[in-house]
Coordinates of C-alpha atoms in Angstrom, one line a residue:
X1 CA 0.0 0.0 0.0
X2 CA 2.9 2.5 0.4
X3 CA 3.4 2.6 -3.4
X4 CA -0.3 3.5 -3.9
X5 CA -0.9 5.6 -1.0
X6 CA 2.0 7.6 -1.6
X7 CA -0.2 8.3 -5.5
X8 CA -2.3 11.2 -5.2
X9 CA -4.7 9.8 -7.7
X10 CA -8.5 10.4 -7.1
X11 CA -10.3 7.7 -9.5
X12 CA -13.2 10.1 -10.9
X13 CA -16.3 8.2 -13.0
X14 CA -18.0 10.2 -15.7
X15 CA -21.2 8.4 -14.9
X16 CA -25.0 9.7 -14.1
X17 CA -24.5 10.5 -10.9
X18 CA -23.3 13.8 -11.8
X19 CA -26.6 15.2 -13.9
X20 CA -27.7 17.2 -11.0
X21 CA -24.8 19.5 -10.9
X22 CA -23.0 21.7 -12.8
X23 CA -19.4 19.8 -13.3
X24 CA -16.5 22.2 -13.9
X25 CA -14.3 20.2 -17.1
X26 CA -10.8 19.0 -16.2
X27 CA -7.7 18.2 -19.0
X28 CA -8.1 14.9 -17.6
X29 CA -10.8 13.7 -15.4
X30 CA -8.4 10.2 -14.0
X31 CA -5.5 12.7 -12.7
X32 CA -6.9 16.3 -12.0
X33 CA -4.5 18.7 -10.2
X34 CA -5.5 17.7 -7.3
X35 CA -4.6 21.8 -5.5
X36 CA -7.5 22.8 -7.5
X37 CA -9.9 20.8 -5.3
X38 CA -7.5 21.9 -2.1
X39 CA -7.9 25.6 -3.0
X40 CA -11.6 25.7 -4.0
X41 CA -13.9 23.0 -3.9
X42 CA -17.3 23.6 -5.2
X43 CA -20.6 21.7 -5.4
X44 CA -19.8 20.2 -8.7
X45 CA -16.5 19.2 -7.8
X46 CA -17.5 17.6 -4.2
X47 CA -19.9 15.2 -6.9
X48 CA -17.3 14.3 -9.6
X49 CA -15.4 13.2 -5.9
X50 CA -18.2 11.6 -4.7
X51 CA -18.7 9.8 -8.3
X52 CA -15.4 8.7 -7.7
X53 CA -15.9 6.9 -4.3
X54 CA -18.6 5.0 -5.4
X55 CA -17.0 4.0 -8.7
X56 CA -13.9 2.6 -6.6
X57 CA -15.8 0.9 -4.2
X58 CA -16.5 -1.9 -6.8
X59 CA -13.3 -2.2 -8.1
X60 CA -11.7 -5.4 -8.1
X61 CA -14.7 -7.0 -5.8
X62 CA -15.1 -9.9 -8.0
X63 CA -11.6 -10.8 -6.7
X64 CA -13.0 -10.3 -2.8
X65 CA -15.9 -12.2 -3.2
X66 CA -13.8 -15.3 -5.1
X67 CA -11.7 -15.5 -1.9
X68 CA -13.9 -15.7 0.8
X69 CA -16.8 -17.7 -1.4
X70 CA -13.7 -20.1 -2.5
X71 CA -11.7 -20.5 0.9
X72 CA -15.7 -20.5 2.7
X73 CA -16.1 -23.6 0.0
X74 CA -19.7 -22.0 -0.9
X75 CA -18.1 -22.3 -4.7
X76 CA -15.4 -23.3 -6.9
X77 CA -13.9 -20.7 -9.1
X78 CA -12.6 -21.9 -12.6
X79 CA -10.3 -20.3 -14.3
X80 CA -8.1 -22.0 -17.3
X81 CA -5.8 -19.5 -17.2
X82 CA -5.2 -19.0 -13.7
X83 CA -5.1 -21.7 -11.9
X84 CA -4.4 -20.6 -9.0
X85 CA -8.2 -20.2 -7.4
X86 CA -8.4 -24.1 -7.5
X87 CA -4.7 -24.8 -6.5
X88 CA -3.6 -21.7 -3.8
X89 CA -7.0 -20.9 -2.5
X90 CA -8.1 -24.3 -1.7
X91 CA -4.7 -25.0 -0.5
X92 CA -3.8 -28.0 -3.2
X93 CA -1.1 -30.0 -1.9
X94 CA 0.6 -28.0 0.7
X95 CA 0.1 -24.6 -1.4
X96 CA 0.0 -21.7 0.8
X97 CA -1.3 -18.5 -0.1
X98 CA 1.2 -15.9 -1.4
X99 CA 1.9 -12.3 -0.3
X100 CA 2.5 -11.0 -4.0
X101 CA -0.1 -12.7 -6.1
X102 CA -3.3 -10.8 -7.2
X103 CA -6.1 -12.6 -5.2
X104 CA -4.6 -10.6 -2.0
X105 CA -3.2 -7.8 -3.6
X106 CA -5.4 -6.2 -6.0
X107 CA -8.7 -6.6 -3.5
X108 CA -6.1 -5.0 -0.9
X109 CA -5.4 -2.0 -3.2
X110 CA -8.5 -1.3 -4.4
X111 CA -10.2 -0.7 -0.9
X112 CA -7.1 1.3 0.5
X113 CA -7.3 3.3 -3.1
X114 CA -11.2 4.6 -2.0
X115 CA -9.5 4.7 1.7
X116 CA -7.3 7.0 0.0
X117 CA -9.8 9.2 -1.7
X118 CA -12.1 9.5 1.4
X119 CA -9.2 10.6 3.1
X120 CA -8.3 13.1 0.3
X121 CA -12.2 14.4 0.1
X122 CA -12.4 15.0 3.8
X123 CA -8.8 17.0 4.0
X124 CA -10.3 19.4 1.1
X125 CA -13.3 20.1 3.1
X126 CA -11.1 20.5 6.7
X127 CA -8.5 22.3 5.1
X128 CA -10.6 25.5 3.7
X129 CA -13.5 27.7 4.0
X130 CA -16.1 26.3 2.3
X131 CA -19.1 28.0 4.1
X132 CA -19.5 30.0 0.4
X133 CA -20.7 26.7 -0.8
X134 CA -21.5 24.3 1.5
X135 CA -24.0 24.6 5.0
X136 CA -22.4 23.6 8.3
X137 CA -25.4 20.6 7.7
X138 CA -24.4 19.3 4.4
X139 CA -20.4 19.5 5.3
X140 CA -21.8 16.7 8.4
X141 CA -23.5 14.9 6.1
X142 CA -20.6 14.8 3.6
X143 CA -17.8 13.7 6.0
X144 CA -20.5 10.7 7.7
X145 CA -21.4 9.7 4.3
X146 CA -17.1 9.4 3.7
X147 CA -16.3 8.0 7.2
X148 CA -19.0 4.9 7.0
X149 CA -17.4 4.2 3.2
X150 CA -14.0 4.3 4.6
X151 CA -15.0 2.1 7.8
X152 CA -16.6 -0.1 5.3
X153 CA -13.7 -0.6 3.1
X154 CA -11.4 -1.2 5.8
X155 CA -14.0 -4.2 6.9
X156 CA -13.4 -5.6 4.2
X157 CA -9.5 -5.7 3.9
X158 CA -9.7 -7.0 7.7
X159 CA -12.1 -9.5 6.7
X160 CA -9.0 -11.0 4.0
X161 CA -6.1 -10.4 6.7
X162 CA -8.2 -11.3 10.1
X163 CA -5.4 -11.5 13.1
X164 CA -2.9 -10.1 10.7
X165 CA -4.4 -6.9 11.3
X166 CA -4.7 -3.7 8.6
X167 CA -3.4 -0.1 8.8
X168 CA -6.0 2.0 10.5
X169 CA -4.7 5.3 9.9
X170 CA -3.5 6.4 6.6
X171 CA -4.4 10.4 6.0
X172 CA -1.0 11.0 6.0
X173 CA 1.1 9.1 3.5
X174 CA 4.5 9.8 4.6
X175 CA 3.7 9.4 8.0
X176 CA 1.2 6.2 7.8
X177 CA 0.3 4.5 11.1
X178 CA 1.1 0.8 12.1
X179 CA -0.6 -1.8 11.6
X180 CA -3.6 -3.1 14.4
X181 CA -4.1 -6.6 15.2
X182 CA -7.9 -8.2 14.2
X183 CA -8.9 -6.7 17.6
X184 CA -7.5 -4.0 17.6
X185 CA -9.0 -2.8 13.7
X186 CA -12.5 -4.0 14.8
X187 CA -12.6 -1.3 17.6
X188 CA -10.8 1.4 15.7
X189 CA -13.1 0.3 12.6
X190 CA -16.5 0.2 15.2
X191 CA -15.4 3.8 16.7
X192 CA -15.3 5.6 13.2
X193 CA -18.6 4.1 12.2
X194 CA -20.2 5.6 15.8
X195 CA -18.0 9.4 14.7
X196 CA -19.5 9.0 11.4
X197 CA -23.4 8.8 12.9
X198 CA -22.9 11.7 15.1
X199 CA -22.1 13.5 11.5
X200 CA -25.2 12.5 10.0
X201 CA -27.1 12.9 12.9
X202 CA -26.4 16.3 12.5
X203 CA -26.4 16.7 8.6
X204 CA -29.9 18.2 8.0
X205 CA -32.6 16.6 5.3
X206 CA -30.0 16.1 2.6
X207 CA -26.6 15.0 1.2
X208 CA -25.0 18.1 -1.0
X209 CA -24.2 15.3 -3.5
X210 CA -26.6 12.2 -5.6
X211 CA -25.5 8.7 -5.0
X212 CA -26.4 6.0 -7.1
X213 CA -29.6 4.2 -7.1
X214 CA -27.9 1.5 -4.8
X215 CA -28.5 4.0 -2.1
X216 CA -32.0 4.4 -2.7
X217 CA -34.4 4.8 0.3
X218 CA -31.0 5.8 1.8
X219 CA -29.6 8.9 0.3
X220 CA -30.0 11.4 3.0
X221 CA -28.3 12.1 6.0
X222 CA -31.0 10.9 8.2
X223 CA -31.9 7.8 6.2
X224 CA -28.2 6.5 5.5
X225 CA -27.5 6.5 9.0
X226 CA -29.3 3.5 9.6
X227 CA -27.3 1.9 7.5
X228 CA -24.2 3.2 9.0
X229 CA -25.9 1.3 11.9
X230 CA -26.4 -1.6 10.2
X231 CA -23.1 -1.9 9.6
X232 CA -22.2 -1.1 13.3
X233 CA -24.4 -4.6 14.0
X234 CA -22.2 -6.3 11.7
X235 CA -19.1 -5.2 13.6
X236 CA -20.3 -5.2 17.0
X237 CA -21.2 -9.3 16.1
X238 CA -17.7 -9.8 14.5
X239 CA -16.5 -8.7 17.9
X240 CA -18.8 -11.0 20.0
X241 CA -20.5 -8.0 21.8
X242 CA -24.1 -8.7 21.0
X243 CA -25.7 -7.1 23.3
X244 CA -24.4 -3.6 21.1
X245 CA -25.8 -5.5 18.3
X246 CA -29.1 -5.2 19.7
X247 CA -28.7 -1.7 20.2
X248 CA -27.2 -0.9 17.0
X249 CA -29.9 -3.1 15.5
X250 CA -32.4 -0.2 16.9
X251 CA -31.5 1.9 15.0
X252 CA -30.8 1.0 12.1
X253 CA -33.4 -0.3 9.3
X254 CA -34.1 -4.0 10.7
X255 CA -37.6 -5.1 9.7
X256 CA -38.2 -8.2 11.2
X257 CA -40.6 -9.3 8.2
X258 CA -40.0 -12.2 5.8
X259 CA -41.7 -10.0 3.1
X260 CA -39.1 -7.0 3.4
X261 CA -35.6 -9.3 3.1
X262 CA -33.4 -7.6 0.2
X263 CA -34.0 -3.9 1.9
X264 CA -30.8 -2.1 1.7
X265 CA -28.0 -0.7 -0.1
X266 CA -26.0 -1.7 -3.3
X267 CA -23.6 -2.2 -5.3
X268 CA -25.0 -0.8 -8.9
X269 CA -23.8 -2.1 -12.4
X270 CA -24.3 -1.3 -15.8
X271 CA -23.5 -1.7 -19.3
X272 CA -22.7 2.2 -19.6
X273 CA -19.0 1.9 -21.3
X274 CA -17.5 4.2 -18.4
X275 CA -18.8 1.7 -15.7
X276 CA -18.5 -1.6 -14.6
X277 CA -20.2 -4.5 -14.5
X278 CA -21.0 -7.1 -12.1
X279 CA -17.9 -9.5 -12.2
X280 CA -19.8 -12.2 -9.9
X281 CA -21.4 -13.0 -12.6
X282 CA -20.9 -15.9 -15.5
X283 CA -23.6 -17.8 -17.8
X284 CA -25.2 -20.6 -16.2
X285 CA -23.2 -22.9 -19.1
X286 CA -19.9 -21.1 -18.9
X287 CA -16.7 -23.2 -20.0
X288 CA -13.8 -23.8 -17.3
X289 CA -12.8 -20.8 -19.1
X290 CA -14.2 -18.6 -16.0
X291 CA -16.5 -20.3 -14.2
X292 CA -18.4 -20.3 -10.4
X293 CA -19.3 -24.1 -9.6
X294 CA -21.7 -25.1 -6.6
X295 CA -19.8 -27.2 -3.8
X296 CA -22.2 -30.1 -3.9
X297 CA -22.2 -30.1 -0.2
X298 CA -24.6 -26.6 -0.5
X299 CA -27.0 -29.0 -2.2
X300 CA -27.1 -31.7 -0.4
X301 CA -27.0 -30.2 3.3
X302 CA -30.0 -28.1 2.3
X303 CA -33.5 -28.8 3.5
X304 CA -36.2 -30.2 1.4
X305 CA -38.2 -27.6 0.3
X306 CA -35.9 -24.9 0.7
X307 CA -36.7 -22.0 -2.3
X308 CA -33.1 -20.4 -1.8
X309 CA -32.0 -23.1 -3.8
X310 CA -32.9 -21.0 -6.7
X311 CA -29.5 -19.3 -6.1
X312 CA -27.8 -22.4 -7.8
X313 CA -29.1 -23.5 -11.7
X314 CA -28.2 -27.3 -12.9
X315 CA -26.0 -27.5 -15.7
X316 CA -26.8 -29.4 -18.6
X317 CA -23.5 -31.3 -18.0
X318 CA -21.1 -31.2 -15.3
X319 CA -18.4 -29.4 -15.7
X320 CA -14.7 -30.6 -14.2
X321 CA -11.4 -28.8 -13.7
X322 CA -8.7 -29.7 -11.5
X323 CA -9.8 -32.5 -10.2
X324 CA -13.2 -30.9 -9.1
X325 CA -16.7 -31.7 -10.8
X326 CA -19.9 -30.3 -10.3
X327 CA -23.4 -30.1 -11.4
X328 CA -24.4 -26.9 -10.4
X329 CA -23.4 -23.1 -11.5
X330 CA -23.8 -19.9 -9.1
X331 CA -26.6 -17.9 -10.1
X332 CA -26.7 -15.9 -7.2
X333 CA -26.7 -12.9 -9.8
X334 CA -28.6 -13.6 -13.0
X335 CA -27.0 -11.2 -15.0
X336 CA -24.0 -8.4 -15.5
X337 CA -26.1 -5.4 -13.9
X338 CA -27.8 -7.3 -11.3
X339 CA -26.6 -5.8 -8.1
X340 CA -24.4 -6.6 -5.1
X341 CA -25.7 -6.4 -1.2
X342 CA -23.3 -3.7 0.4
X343 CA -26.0 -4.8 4.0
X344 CA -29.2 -6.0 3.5
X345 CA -32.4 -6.8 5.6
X346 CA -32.2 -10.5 5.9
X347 CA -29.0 -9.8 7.4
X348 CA -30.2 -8.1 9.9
X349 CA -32.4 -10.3 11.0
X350 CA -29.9 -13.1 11.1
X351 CA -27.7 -10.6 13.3
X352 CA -30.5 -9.8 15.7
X353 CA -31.0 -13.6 16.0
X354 CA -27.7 -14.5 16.1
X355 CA -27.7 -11.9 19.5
X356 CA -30.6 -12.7 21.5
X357 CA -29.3 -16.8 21.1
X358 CA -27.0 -15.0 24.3
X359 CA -30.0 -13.2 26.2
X360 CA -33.7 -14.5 24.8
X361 CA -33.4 -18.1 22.8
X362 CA -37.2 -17.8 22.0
X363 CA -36.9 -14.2 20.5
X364 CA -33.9 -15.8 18.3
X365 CA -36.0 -18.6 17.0
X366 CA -38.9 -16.5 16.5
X367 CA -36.3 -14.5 14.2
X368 CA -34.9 -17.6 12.5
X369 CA -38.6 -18.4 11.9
X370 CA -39.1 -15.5 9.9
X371 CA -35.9 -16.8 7.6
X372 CA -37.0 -20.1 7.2
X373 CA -40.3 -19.4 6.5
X374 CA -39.9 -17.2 3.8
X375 CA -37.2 -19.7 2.1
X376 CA -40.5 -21.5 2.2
X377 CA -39.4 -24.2 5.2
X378 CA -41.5 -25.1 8.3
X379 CA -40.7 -23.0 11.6
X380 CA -37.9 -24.6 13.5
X381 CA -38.5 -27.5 16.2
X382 CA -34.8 -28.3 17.4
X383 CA -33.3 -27.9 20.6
X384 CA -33.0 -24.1 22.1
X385 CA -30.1 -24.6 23.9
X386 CA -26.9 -22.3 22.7
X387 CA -25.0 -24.9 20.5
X388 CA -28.1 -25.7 19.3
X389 CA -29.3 -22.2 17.9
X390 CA -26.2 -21.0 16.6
X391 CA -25.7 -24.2 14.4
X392 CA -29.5 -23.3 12.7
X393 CA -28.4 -19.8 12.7
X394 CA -25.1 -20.5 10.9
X395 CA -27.1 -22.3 8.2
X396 CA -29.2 -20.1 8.0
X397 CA -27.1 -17.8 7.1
X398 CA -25.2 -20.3 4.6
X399 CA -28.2 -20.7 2.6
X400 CA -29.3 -16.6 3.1
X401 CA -26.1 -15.3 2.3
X402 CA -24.6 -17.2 -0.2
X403 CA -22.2 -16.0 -2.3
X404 CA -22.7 -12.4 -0.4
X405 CA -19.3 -13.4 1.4
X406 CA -20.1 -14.5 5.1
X407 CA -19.5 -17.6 5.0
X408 CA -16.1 -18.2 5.8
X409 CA -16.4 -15.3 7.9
X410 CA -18.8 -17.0 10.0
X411 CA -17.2 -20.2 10.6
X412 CA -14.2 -18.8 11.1
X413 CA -15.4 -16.5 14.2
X414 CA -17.1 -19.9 15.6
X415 CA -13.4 -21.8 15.5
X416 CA -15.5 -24.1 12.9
X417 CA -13.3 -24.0 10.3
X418 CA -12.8 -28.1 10.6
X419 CA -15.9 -28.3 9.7
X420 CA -15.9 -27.0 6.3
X421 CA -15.6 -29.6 3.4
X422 CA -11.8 -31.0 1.8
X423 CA -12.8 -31.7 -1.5
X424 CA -9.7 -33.1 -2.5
X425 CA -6.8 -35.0 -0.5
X426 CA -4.3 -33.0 0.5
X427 CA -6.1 -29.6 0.4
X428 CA -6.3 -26.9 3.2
X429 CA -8.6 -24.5 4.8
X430 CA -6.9 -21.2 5.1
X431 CA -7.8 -19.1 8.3
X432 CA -6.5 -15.4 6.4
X433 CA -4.0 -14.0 4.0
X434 CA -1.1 -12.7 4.6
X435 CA -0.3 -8.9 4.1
X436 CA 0.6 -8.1 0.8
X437 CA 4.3 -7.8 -0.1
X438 CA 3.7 -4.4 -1.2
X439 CA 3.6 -3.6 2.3
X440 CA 7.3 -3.5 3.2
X441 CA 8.4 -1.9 -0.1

C-alpha cells in the first residue's frame, strides 16, 4: 500500500450520478490537479469526488468475493488460465497462499485506493473555508457519508487479513500509522462508524451530492445513518459484543418481516462503457474458461423444500477442472447489472437472531422463523439450547447469504473451520491472508 498511498490519484467516473450538478471540465478527469480541489472545492466538484468513491468501491470485488466464497467452499472458481483459485486458494497439496499474487493484492489496493480518496475528500473540506458553498449541515453529512465508506472498506480488507491486522490510519502518506491486530481494527473500525453517525445525525434533510440508485431509500443524512448502523451490528457481532448488536440493531433499518428481506443498499452495475459490471457473474453454461461451480455439499445439506435453492441453476453437463466436478453453477446474480448487497435486511435479521441466542433463545427462534419461513421451510423445532441455535443460525445464514461473502467469515469467528468440506486429498482451509508484499516496499 505505500506505493499507492504515496499516489495522489483520485479515480473520478463520468457516470449519471453527476446530472444534477454543474461539473467544472478537467484536462483529464483520472489525474486532476488535485490543489485545484484543495484551494476551491465547489458543489460540482464535491460530486465528480463523490462519483469517484462510489466508482472505486466496486473495483476489483469480484476478486474479494472469489476468496472468501472459494476458501468458505460456498463455490469453486474456474479459471483455465489461472489456476491458482483451485490450487492456492483451496490449499492444493501444501500450497499456501502468497503475499505478492493478485487474489490478496489487487482486493487490498482497491479498498485502501477509495480509503485514500475519502481521506483526500475530507482533508479538502477540513483544510478550507467552504461555508460559500457548503452549510455547516451538508459539510456533516458529507464527512458521515465518507467515514461509514472508509469504515466499510477497511471491513473488508480486515475481513481478508483477520489476526494479521490492517493499517487504520493512513491520512498522511508519509507518515502512515502501524498496523492493528484483528482486535485492535474492529474497535478502531466500530469507533469511526459511531464518529460518522454523530455526523449524520447532524447533517440536515439532505446530502449536498446524488449517490447512485444502490442507495435508494438511503440517500440522505438521516436515512443512510441507519445503514451506518447496520453496519455497526455487523461489527459489533464480529466482535462478540451482541448485546451492542441489539442496540445498533435499533437503529438502524431492521424489519423483522419475511416479506421485506433484500432492503438495503447496493452495489450498482451497468453496461454504460465508463462503468463496470457485475464481475460475480458468469452464464449458467460457462466453460472452465471462468467459471463459479456449486460445492455439492450446498446442495445436499440443504433442507427439502428450501426456495433459496434457486440461487444455484443445474448445468446441462457437469463441468470438471482440477480434479473438481460439479453439477451446479452460481446464479446468485442472474446477469452483469444485477446488483451486489453492500447490507441487507435479511442480514439483519440473522444478526439480531444471532444476538438474543446470548439473552432471549425464543426471541432468536422466532427470528430464524421468519428466515425459514420465507425460504418457504416449516418453523424450527430443534433444541433451544446455545450450541443448538447457533448451528440453525449459521445455516441459515449459509443458505441466506450465499455468495454475499459471510460464510467463511462465520465459521471462522465460531473456531468451525474443521468443519468445512476438503474436496480433494491434500487440500487446506486457510484461516487469512497474509499482508501483501507491497507492504514492506
Amino acid at each position: 500500500m505505500k506505493k499507492i498511498i504515496n499516489k495522489i490519484f483520485i479515480l473520478f467516473a463520468v457516470i449519471s450520478l453527476t446530472q444534477a450538478c454543474d461539473v467544472e471540465e478537467y484536462s483529464d478527469l483520472n489525474n486532476p490537479e488535485v490543489d485545484a480541489f484543495r484551494d476551491n472545492l465547489t458543489r460540482g466538484d464535491l460530486q465528480d469526488l463523490v462519483g469517484g468513491v462510489l466508482y472505486s468501491m466496486r473495483v476489483r470485488l469480484g476478486t474479494y468475493y472469489d476468496d472468501l466464497g472459494v476458501i468458505g467452499r460456498e463455490y469453486w472458481r474456474f479459471s483455465s488460465s489461472d489456476p491458482r483459485f483451485t490450487a492456492d486458494l483451496l490449499g492444493k497439496e501444501n500450497a499456501v497462499l502468497d503475499n505478492n499474487t493478485f487474489y490478496i493484492t489487487n482486493p487490498w489496493a482497491a479498498r485502501y485506493r477509495t480509503v485514500k480518496n475519502v481521506n483526500l475528500i475530507l482533508e479538502f473540506i477540513e483544510g478550507q473555508d467552504v461555508s460559500a458553498q457548503f452549510t455547516d449541515a451538508e459539510i456533516n453529512a458529507t464527512q458521515g457519508f465518507l467515514k461509514t465508506v472508509k469504515a466499510y472498506e477497511l471491513l473488508l480488507n480486515l475481513n481478508l487479513t483477520y489476526q494479521n491486522g490492517i493499517r487504520v490510519e493512513t491520512a498522511d502518506e508519509n507518515n502512515l500509522g502501524s498496523f492493528l491486530g484483528y482486535s485492535e481494527s474492529l474497535t478502531a473500525i466500530r469507533a469511526l462508524l459511531d464518529e460518522a453517525a454523530g455526523d449524520l445525525q447532524s447533517g440536515g434533510d439532505a446530502f449536498p451530492f446524488t449517490l447512485s440508485s444502490g442507495f435508494a431509500g438511503f440517500d440522505s443524512p438521516g436515512s443512510f445513518v441507519e445503514v451506518n448502523k447496520a453496519i455497526a451490528s455487523r461489527v459489533a457481532a464480529y466482535q462478540g459484543d451482541f448485546s451492542s448488536v441489539l442496540t445498533y440493531l435499533d437503529d438502524s433499518f431492521l424489519t423483522l418481516d419475511g416479506s421485506n428481506l433484500d432492503e438495503g443498499v447496493y452495489y450498482t452495475f451497468s453496461a454504460d462503457q465508463t462503468d463496470i459490471l457485475n464481475p460475480m457473474f458468469f452464464p449458467v453454461e460457462a466453460t472452465t474458461a471462468g467459471a463459479r461451480i456449486v460445492q455439492p455439499d450446498f446442495i445436499t445439506d440443504a433442507e427439502d423444500g428450501d426456495e433459496r435453492l434457486n440461487k444455484v441453476a443445474q448445468r446441462s453437463e457437469p463441468l470438471t477442472f482440477d480434479f473438481l466436478t460439479g453439477d451446479y453453477a452460481v446464479f446468485r446474480y442472474k446477469s452483469n447489472t444485477d446488483a451486489i448487497p453492500i447490507i441487507r435486511n435479511e442480514e439483519l435479521i440473522l444478526l439480531y437472531a444471532e444476538a438474543n441466542i446470548y439473552s432471549d433463545p425464543a426471541e432468536a427462534v422466532n427470528a430464524l422463523n421468519i428466515i425459514r419461513n420465507a425460504a418457504g421451510l416449516d418453523s424450527y423445532v430443534g433444541a433451544d439450547s446455545e450450541a443448538a441455535l447457533i448451528d440453525e443460525m449459521l445455516m441459515q445464514r449459509r443458505y441466506s447469504l450465499f455468495a454475499e461473502g459471510h460464510r467463511w467469515l462465520d465459521v471462522r469467528r465460531y473456531d468451525m473451520l474443521d468443519e468445512l468440506p476438503i474436496d480433494r486429498e491434500g487440500d487446506d482451509v486457510f484461516t487469512q491472508f497474509p499482508i501483501p508484499l507491497t507492504e514492506n516496499q
